[in-house]
mmCIF file of C-alpha atoms and ligand atoms in Angstrom:
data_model
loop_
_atom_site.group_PDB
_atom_site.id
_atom_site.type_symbol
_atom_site.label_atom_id
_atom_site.label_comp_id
_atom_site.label_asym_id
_atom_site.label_seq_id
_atom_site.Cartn_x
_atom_site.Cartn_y
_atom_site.Cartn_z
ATOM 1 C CA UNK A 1 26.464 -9.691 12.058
ATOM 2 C CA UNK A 2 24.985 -6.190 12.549
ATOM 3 C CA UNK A 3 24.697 -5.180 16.347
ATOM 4 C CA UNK A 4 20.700 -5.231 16.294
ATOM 5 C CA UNK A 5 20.193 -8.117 13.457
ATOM 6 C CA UNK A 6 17.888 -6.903 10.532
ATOM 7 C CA UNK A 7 14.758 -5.714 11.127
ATOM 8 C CA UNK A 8 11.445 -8.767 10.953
ATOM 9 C CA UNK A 9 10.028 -6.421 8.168
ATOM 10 C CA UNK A 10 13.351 -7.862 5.904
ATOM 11 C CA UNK A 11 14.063 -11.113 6.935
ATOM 12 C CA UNK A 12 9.896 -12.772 6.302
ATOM 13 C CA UNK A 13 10.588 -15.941 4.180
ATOM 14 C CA UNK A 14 14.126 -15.244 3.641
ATOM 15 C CA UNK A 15 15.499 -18.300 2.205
ATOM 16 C CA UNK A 16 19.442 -17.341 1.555
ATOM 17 C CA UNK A 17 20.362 -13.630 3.050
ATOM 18 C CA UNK A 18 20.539 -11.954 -0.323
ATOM 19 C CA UNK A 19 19.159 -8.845 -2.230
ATOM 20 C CA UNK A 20 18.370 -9.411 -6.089
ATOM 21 C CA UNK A 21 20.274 -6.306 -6.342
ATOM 22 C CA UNK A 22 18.506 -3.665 -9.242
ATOM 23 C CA UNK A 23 19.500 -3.815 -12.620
ATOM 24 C CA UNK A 24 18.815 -0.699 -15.335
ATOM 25 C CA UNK A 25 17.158 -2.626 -18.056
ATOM 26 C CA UNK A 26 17.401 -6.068 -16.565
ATOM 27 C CA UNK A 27 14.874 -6.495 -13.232
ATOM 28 C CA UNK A 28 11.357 -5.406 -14.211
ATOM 29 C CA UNK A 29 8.385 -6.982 -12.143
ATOM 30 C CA UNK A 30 8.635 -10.253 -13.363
ATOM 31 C CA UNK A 31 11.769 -10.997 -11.800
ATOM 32 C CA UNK A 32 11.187 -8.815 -8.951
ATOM 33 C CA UNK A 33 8.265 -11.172 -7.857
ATOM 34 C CA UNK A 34 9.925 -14.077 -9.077
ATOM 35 C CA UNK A 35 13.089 -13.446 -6.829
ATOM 36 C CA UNK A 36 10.789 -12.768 -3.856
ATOM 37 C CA UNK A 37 9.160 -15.873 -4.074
ATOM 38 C CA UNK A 38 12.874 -17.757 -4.652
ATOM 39 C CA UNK A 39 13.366 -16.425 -1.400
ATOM 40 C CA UNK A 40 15.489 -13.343 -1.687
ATOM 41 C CA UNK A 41 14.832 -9.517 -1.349
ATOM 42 C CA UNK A 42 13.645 -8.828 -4.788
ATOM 43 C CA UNK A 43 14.470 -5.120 -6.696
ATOM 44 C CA UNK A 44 14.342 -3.170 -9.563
ATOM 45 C CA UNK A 45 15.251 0.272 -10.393
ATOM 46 C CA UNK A 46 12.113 2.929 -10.895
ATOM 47 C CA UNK A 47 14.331 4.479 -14.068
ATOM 48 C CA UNK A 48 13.493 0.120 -15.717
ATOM 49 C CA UNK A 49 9.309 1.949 -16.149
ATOM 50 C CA UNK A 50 9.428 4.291 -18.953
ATOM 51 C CA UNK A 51 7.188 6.876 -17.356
ATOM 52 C CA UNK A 52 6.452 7.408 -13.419
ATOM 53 C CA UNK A 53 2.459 6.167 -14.608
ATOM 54 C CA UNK A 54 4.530 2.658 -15.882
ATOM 55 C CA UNK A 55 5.852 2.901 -12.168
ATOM 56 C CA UNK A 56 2.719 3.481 -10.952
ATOM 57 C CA UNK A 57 1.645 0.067 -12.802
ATOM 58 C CA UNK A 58 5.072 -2.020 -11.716
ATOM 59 C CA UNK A 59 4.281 -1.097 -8.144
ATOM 60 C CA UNK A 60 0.754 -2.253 -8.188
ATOM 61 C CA UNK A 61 1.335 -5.366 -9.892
ATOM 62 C CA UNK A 62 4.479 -6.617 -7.651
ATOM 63 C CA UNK A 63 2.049 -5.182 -4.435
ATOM 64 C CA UNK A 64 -0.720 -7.507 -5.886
ATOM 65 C CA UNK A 65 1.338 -10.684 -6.589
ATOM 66 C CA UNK A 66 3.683 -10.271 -3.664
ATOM 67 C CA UNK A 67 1.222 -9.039 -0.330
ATOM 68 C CA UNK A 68 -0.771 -11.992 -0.536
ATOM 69 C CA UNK A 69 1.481 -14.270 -1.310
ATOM 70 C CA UNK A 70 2.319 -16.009 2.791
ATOM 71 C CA UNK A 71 5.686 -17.651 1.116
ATOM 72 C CA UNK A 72 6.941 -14.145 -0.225
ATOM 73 C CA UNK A 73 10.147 -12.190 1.224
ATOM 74 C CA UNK A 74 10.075 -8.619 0.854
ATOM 75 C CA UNK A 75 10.945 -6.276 -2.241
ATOM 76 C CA UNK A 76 12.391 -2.994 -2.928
ATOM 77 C CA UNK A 77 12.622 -0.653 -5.319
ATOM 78 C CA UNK A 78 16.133 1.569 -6.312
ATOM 79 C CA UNK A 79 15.494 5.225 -6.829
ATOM 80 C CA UNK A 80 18.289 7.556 -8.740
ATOM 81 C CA UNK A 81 18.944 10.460 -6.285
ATOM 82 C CA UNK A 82 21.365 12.161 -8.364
ATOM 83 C CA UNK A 83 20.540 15.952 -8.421
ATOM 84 C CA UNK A 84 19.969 15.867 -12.779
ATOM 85 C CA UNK A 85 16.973 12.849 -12.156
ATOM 86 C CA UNK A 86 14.143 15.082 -12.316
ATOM 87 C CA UNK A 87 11.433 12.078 -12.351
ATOM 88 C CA UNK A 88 12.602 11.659 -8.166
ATOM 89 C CA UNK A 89 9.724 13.988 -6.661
ATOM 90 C CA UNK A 90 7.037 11.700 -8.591
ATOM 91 C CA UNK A 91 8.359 8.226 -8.063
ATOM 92 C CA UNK A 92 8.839 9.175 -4.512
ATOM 93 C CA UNK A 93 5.208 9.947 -4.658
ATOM 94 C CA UNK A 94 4.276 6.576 -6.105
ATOM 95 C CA UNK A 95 6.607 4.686 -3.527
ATOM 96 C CA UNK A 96 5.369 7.013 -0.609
ATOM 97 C CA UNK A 97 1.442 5.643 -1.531
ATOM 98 C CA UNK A 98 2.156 2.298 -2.038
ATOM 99 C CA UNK A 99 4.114 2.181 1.195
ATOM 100 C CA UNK A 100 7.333 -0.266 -0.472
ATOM 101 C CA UNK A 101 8.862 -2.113 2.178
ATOM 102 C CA UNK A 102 12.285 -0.583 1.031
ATOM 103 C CA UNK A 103 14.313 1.795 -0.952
ATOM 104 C CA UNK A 104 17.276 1.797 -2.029
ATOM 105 C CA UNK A 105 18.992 4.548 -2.755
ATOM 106 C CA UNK A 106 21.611 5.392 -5.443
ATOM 107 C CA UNK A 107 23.879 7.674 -6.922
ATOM 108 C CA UNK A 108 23.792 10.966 -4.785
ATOM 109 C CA UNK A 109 22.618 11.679 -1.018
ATOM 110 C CA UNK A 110 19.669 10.078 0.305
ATOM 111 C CA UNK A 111 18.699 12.760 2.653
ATOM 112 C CA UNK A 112 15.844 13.853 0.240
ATOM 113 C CA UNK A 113 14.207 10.746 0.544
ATOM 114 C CA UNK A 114 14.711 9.739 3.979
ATOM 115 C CA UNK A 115 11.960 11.268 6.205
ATOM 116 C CA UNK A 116 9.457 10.636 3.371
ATOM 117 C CA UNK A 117 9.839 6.878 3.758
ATOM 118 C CA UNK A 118 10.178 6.944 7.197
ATOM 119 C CA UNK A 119 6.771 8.576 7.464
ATOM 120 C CA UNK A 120 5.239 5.312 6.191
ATOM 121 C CA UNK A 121 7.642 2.683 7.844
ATOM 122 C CA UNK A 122 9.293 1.917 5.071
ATOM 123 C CA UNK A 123 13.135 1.543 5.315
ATOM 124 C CA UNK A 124 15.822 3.575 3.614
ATOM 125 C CA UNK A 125 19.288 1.716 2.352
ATOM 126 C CA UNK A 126 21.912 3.509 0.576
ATOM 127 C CA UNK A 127 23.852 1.966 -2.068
ATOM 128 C CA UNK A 128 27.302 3.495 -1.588
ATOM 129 C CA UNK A 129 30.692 3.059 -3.508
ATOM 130 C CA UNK A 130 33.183 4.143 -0.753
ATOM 131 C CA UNK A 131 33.985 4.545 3.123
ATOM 132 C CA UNK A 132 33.380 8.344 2.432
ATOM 133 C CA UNK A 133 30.190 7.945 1.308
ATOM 134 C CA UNK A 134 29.276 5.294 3.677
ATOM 135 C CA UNK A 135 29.769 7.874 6.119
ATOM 136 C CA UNK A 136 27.906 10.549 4.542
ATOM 137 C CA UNK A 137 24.944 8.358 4.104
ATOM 138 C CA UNK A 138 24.965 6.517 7.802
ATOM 139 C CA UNK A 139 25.189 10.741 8.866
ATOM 140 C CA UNK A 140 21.851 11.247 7.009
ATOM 141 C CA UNK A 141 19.709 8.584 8.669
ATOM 142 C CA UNK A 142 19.178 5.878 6.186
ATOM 143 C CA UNK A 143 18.148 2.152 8.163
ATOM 144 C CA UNK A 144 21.039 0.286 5.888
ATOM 145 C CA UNK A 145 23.951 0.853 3.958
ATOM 146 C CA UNK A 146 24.776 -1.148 0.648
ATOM 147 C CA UNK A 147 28.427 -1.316 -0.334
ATOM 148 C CA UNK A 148 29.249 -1.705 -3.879
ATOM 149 C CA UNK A 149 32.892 -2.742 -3.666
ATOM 150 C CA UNK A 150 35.280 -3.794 -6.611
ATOM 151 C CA UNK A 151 34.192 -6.049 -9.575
ATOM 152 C CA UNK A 152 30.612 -5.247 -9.241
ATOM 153 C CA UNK A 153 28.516 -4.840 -12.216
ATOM 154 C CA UNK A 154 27.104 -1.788 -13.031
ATOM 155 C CA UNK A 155 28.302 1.315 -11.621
ATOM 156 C CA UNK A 156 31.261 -0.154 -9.513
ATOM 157 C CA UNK A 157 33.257 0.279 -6.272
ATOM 158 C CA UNK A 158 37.081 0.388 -6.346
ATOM 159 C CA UNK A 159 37.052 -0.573 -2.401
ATOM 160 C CA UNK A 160 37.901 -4.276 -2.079
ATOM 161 C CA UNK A 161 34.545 -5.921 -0.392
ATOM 162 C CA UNK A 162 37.323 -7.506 2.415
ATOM 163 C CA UNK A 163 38.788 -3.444 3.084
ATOM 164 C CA UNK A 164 35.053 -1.982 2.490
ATOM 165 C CA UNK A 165 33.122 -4.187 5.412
ATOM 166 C CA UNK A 166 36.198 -3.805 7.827
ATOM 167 C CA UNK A 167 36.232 -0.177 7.738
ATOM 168 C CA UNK A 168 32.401 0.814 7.601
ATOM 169 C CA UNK A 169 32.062 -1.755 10.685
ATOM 170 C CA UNK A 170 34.490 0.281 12.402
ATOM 171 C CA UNK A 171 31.693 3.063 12.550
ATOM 172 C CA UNK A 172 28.121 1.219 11.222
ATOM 173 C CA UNK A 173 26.752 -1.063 13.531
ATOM 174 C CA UNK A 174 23.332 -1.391 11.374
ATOM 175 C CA UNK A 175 22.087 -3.857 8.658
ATOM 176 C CA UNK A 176 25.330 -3.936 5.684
ATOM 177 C CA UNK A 177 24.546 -5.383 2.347
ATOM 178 C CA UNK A 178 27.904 -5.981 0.593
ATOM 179 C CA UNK A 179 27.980 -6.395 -3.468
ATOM 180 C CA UNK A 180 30.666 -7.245 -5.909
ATOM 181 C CA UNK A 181 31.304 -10.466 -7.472
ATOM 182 C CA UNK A 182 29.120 -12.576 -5.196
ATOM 183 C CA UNK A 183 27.814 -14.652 -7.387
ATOM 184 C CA UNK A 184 27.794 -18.413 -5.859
ATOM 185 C CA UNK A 185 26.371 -19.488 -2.456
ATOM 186 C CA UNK A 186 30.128 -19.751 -1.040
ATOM 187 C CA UNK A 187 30.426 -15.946 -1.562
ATOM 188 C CA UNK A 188 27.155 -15.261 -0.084
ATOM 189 C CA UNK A 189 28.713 -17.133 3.243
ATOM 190 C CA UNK A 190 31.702 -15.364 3.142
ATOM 191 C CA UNK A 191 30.203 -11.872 2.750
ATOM 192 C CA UNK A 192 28.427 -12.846 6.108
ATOM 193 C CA UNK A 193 32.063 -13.912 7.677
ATOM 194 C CA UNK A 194 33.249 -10.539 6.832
ATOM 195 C CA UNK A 195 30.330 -8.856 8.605
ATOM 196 C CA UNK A 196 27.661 -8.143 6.148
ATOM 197 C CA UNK A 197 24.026 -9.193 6.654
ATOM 198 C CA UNK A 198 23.288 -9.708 3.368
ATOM 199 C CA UNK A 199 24.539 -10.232 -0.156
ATOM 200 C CA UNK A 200 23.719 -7.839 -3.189
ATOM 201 C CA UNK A 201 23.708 -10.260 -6.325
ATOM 202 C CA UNK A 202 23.490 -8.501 -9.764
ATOM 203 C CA UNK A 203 25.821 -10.241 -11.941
ATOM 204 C CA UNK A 204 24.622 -13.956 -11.123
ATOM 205 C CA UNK A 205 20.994 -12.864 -12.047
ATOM 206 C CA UNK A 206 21.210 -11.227 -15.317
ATOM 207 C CA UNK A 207 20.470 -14.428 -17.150
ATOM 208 C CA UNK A 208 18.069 -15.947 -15.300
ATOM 209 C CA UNK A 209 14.880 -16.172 -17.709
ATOM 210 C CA UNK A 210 12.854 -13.713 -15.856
ATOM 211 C CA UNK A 211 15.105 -10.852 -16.526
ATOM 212 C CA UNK A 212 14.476 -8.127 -19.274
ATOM 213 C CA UNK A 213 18.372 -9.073 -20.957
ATOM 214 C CA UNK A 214 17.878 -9.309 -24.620
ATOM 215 C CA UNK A 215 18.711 -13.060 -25.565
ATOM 216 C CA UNK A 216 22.487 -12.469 -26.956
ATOM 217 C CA UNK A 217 23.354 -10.407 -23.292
ATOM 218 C CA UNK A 218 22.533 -13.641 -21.847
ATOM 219 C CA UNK A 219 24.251 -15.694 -23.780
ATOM 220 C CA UNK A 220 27.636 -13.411 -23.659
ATOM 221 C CA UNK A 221 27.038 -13.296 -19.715
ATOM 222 C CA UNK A 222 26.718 -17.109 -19.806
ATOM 223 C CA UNK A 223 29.927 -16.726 -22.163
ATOM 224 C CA UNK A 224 31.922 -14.133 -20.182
ATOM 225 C CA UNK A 225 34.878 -14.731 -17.253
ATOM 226 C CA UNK A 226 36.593 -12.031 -15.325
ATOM 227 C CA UNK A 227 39.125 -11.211 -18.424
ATOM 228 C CA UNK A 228 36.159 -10.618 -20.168
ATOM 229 C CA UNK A 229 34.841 -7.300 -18.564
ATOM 230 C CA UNK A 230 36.418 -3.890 -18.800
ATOM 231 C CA UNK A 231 36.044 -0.753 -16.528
ATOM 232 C CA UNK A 232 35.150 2.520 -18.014
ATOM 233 C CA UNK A 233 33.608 5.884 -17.696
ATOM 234 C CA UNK A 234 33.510 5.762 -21.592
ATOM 235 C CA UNK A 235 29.399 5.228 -21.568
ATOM 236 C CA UNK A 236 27.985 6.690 -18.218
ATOM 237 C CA UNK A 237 30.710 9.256 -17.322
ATOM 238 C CA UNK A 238 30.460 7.342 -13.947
ATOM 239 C CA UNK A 239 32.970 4.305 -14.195
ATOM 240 C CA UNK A 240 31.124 0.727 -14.261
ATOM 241 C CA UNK A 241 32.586 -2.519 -15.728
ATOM 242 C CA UNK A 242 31.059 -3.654 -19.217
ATOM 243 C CA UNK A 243 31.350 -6.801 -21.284
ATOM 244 C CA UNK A 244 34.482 -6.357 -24.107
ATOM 245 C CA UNK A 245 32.423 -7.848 -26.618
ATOM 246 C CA UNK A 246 29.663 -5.928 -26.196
ATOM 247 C CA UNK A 247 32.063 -2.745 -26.602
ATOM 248 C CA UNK A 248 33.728 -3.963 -29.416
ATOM 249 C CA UNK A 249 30.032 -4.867 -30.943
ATOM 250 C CA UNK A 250 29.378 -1.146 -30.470
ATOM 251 C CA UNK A 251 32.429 0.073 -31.761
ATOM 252 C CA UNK A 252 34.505 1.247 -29.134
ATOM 253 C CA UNK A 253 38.192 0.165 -28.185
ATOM 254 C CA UNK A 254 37.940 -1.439 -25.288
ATOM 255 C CA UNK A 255 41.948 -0.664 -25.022
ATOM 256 C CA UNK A 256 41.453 3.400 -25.135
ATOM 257 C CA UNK A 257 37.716 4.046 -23.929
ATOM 258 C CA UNK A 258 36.565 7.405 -24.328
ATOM 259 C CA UNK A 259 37.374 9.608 -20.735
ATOM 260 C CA UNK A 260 35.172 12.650 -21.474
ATOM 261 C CA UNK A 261 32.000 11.325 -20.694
ATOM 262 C CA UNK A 262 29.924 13.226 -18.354
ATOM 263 C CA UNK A 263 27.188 11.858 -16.032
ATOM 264 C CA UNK A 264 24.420 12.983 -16.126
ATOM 265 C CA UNK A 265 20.801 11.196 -14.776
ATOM 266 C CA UNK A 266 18.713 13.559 -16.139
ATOM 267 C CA UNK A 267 16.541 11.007 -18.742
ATOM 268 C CA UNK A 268 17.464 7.401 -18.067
ATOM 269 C CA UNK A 269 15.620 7.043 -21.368
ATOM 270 C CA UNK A 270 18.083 8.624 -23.228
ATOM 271 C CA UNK A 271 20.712 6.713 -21.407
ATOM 272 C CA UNK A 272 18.906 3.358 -22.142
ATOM 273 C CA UNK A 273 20.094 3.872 -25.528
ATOM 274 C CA UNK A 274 23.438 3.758 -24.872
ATOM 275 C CA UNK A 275 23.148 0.381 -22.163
ATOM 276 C CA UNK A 276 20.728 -1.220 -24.989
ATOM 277 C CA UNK A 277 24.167 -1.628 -26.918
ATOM 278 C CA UNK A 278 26.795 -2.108 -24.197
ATOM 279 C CA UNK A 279 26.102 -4.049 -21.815
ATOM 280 C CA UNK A 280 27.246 -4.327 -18.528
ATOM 281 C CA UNK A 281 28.497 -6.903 -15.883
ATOM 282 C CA UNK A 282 30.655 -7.610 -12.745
ATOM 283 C CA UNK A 283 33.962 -9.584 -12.211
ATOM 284 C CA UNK A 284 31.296 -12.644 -11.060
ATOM 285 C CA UNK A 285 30.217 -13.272 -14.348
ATOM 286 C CA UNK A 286 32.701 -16.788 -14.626
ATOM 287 C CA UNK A 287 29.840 -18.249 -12.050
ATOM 288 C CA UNK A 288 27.402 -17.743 -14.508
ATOM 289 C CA UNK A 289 26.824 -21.018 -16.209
ATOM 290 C CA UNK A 290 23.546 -20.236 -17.915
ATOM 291 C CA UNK A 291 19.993 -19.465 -18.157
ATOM 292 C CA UNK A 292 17.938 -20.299 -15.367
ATOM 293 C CA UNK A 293 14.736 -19.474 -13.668
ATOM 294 C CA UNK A 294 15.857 -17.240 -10.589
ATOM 295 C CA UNK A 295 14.258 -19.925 -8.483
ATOM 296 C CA UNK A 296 16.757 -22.796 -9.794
ATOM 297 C CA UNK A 297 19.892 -20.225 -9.319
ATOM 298 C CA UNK A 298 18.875 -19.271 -4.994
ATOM 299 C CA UNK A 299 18.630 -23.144 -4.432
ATOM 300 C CA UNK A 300 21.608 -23.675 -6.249
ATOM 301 C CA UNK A 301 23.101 -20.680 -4.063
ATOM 302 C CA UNK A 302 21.307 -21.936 -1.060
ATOM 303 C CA UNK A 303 23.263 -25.604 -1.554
ATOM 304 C CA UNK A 304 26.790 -24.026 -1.753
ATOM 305 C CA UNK A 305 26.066 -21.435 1.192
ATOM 306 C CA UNK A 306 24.959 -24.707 3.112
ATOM 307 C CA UNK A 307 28.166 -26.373 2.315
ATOM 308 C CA UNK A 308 30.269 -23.109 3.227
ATOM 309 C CA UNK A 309 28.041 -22.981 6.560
ATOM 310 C CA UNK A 310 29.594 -26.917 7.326
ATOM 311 C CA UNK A 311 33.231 -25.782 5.944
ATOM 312 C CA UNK A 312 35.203 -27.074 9.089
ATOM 313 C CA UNK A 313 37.882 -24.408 10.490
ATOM 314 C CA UNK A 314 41.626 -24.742 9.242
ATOM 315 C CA UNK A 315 42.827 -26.911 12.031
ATOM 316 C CA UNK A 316 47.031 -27.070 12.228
ATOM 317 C CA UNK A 317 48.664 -30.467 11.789
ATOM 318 C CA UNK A 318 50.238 -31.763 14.769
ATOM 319 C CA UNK A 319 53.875 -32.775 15.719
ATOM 320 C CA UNK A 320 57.457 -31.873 14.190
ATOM 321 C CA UNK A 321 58.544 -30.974 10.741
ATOM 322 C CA UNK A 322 59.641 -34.199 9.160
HETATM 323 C C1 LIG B 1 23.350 -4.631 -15.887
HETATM 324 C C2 LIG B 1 23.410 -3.944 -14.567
HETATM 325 C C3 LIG B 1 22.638 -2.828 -14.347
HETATM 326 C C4 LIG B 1 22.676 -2.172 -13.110
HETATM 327 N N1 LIG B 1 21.832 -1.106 -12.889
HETATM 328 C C5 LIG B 1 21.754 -0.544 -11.650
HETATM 329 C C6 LIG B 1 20.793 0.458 -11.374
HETATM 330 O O1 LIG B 1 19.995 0.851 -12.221
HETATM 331 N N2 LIG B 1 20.764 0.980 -10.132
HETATM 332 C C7 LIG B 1 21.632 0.563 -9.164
HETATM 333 O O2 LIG B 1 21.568 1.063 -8.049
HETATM 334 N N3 LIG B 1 22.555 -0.381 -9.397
HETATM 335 C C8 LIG B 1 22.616 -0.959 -10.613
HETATM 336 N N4 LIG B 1 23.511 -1.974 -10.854
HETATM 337 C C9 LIG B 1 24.378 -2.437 -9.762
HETATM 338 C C10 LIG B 1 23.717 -3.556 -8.975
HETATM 339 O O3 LIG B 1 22.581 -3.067 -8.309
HETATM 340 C C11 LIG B 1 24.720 -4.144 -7.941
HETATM 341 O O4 LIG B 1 25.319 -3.109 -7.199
HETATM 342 C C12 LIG B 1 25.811 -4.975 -8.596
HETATM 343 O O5 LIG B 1 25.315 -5.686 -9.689
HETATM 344 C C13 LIG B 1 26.409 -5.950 -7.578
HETATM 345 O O6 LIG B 1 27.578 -6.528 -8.063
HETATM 346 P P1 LIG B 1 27.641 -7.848 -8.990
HETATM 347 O O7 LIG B 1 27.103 -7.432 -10.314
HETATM 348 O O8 LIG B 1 29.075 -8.147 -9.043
HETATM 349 O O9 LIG B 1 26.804 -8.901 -8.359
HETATM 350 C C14 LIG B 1 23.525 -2.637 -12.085
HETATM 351 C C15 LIG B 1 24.311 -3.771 -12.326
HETATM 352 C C16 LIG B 1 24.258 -4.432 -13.540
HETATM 353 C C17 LIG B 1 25.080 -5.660 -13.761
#
C-alpha cells in the first residue's frame, strides 16, 4: 500500500509481509535466523546481548547463517535510542561494520542514528507509539515508520491500529509496519487493507521453540486470552501490557499497580531483572495455541492470510424486505 512499495532490499524471500517484531529477552539469534528462513523479517533487540562484544558475536553469527543462505529474507536489529542507553554509540558501531540490512529504532528520536546507517545503505524504521511521534520521526528521515498501536505487547500504543494507519497515511506515503494484536494470518491481511505494508508480530512468537522465554512464560502465553493481560507503568515506568499471573507470581496487585515508576534505559541489565519475573504480552495472546517452531506458526499464518486474500466482498442481498 505505500506510494513507492518497499524497497527489493526488504521484500527478498518474503513469504507472508511480516516483521518478527524484537522482543527484550525473547528473540536472540536463534530465532532471528530461524524467522528469516520461515520467511519473515527476522529481529531482535541489541539490549537481548549482555555486552556490545555479545553483540558483536549475535551479529556475526546471524550475518554467517543468514548471507549465504539464497532462501533467507532479511533481518534487523532494534536499537534503544532513549537518551539514558549509554551502550547506543557502540552498538551503532557494531551495526555500522556489519552493514545490517535494517534498524529499528525505539524509544526516543532516531535522528542520532539516521545518517550513520544511511552511510552504509542500510535502512532506518522507527518504532513509534503515536501520530505525534510518527510525525517527529517521518521529520527526521528514517526509510519506515513502525506503529505500535493498542494491545501490543511490550511497551504499547493507546492509538487503535484502524485510527493509527488512517491518520499517519494522511501524511506518510513510505513503507508502514503496523503492530498490535496481529497475531493470525487474517490480521496480517487486514493490516494490509488498512494500508500497512507489513505486520509487526511479537505476541504470536513468544512461544515458538526458538525463542529465549523460560518454559512456564510459554506455557502462560499458550494459557493467556485478552482478560488475561494488564497495562501498567508499574515495572518500566513506560506503560506496556503484562501477563496477570505473572504479576501476581511477583507479588504485585494487578488491581492497584504501582504509578511511580520511572523509565529509565540506562542498563537493560538491570531492567532484565525485573522482565525475568513479569512477563509481558499483547491483547493477541488468545491466538496463541502453543509451542511451535517459528517455521510451523508463518505457514500456519501464511494459510489464513491466503484465505483472507480469497474472502469475497460483502455483496447486498437483492429484492424487497419480506
Ligand atoms: C516480551 C516482549 C518484549 C518486547 N521487547 C521489545 C524491545 O526490546 N524493543 C522493542 O522495540 N519492542 C519490544 N517489544 C514490542 C514488540 O517489538 C512489538 O512492538 C509488539 O510485540 C507488537 O505487538 P504484539 O505483541 O501485539 O504482536 C516487546 C514485546 C514483547 C511481547
Amino acid at each position: 500500500m505505500s506510494k513507492y512499495g518497499l524497497p527489493p532490499a526488504l521484500t527478498r524471500n518474503l513469504r507472508l509481509p511480516a516483521i518478527a517484531a524484537p522482543m527484550f529477552l525473547v528473540s536472540g539469534p536463534e530465532m532471528v535466523i530461524a524467522a528469516s528462513r520461515a520467511g519473515v523479517i527476522g529481529s531482535f533487540p541489541a539490549p537481548n546481548a549482555r555486552t556490545s562484544a555479545d553483540l558483536e558475536d549475535w551479529v556475526r553469527r546471524i550475518d554467517a547463517a543468514l548471507s549465504n543462505d539464497p532462501d533467507a529474507a532479511p533481518w534487523a536489529v532494534n536499537l534503544v535510542v532513549h537518551p539514558s542507553n549509554s551502550r547506543l554509540p557502540e552498538d551503532l558501531a557494531c551495526v555500522v561494520r556489519h552493514k545490517v540490512p535494517l534498524v529499528i529504532t525505539a524509544l526516543g528520536s532516531p535522528t542520532r542514528v539516521v545518517e550513520e546507517i544511511h552511510s552504509y545503505g542500510g535502512l532506518v524504521f522507527a518504532d513509534v507509539n503515536s501520530v505525534g511521534f510518527a510525525r517527529k520521526a517521518a521529520a527526521a528521515g528514517v526509510d519506515g515508520l513502525v506503529l505500535v498501536a493498542a494491545g501490543a505487547g511490550g511497551h504499547t500504543g493507546a492509538t487503535a491500529g484502524f485510527a493509527f494507519v488512517e491518520e499517519v497515511r494522511q501524511f506518510w506515503d513510505g513503507p508502514l509496519v503496523l503492530g498490535g494484536a496481529i497475531s493470525t494470518g487474517h490480521a496480517v491481511r487486514a493490516a494490509e487493507i488498512l494500508g500497512a505494508d507489513l505486520a509487526y508480530l511479537g505476541t504470536s512468537l513468544i512461544a515458538c521453540t526458538e525463542s529465549m522465554a523460560a518454559p512456564d512464560y510459554k506455557d502462560m502465553v499458550v494459557a493467556a486470552g485478552a482478560e488475561d493481560i494488564v497495562p501498567s507503568k508499574g515495572i518500566t515506568g513506560v506503560t506496556a501490557n503484562w501477563l496477570k499471573s505473572s504479576l501476581i507470581a511477583a507479588g504485585y496487585d494487578p488491581a492497584n499497580m504501582p504509578e511511580d515508576k520511572r523509565p529509565n534505559f540506562s542498563d537493560a541489565q538491570d531492567d532484565a531483572k525485573a522482565w525475568k519475573n513479569v512477563w509481558s504480552a499483547g491483547q493477541g495472546v488468545g491466538a496463541v495455541r502453543g509451542v511451535e517452531p517459528v517455521a510451523a506458526i508463518v505457514d500456519r499464518l501464511l494459510s489464513e492470510y491466503d484465505a483472507a486474500a480469497a474472502r469475497p466482498r460483502f455483496a447486498p442481498a437483492e429484492g424487497a424486505l419480506a
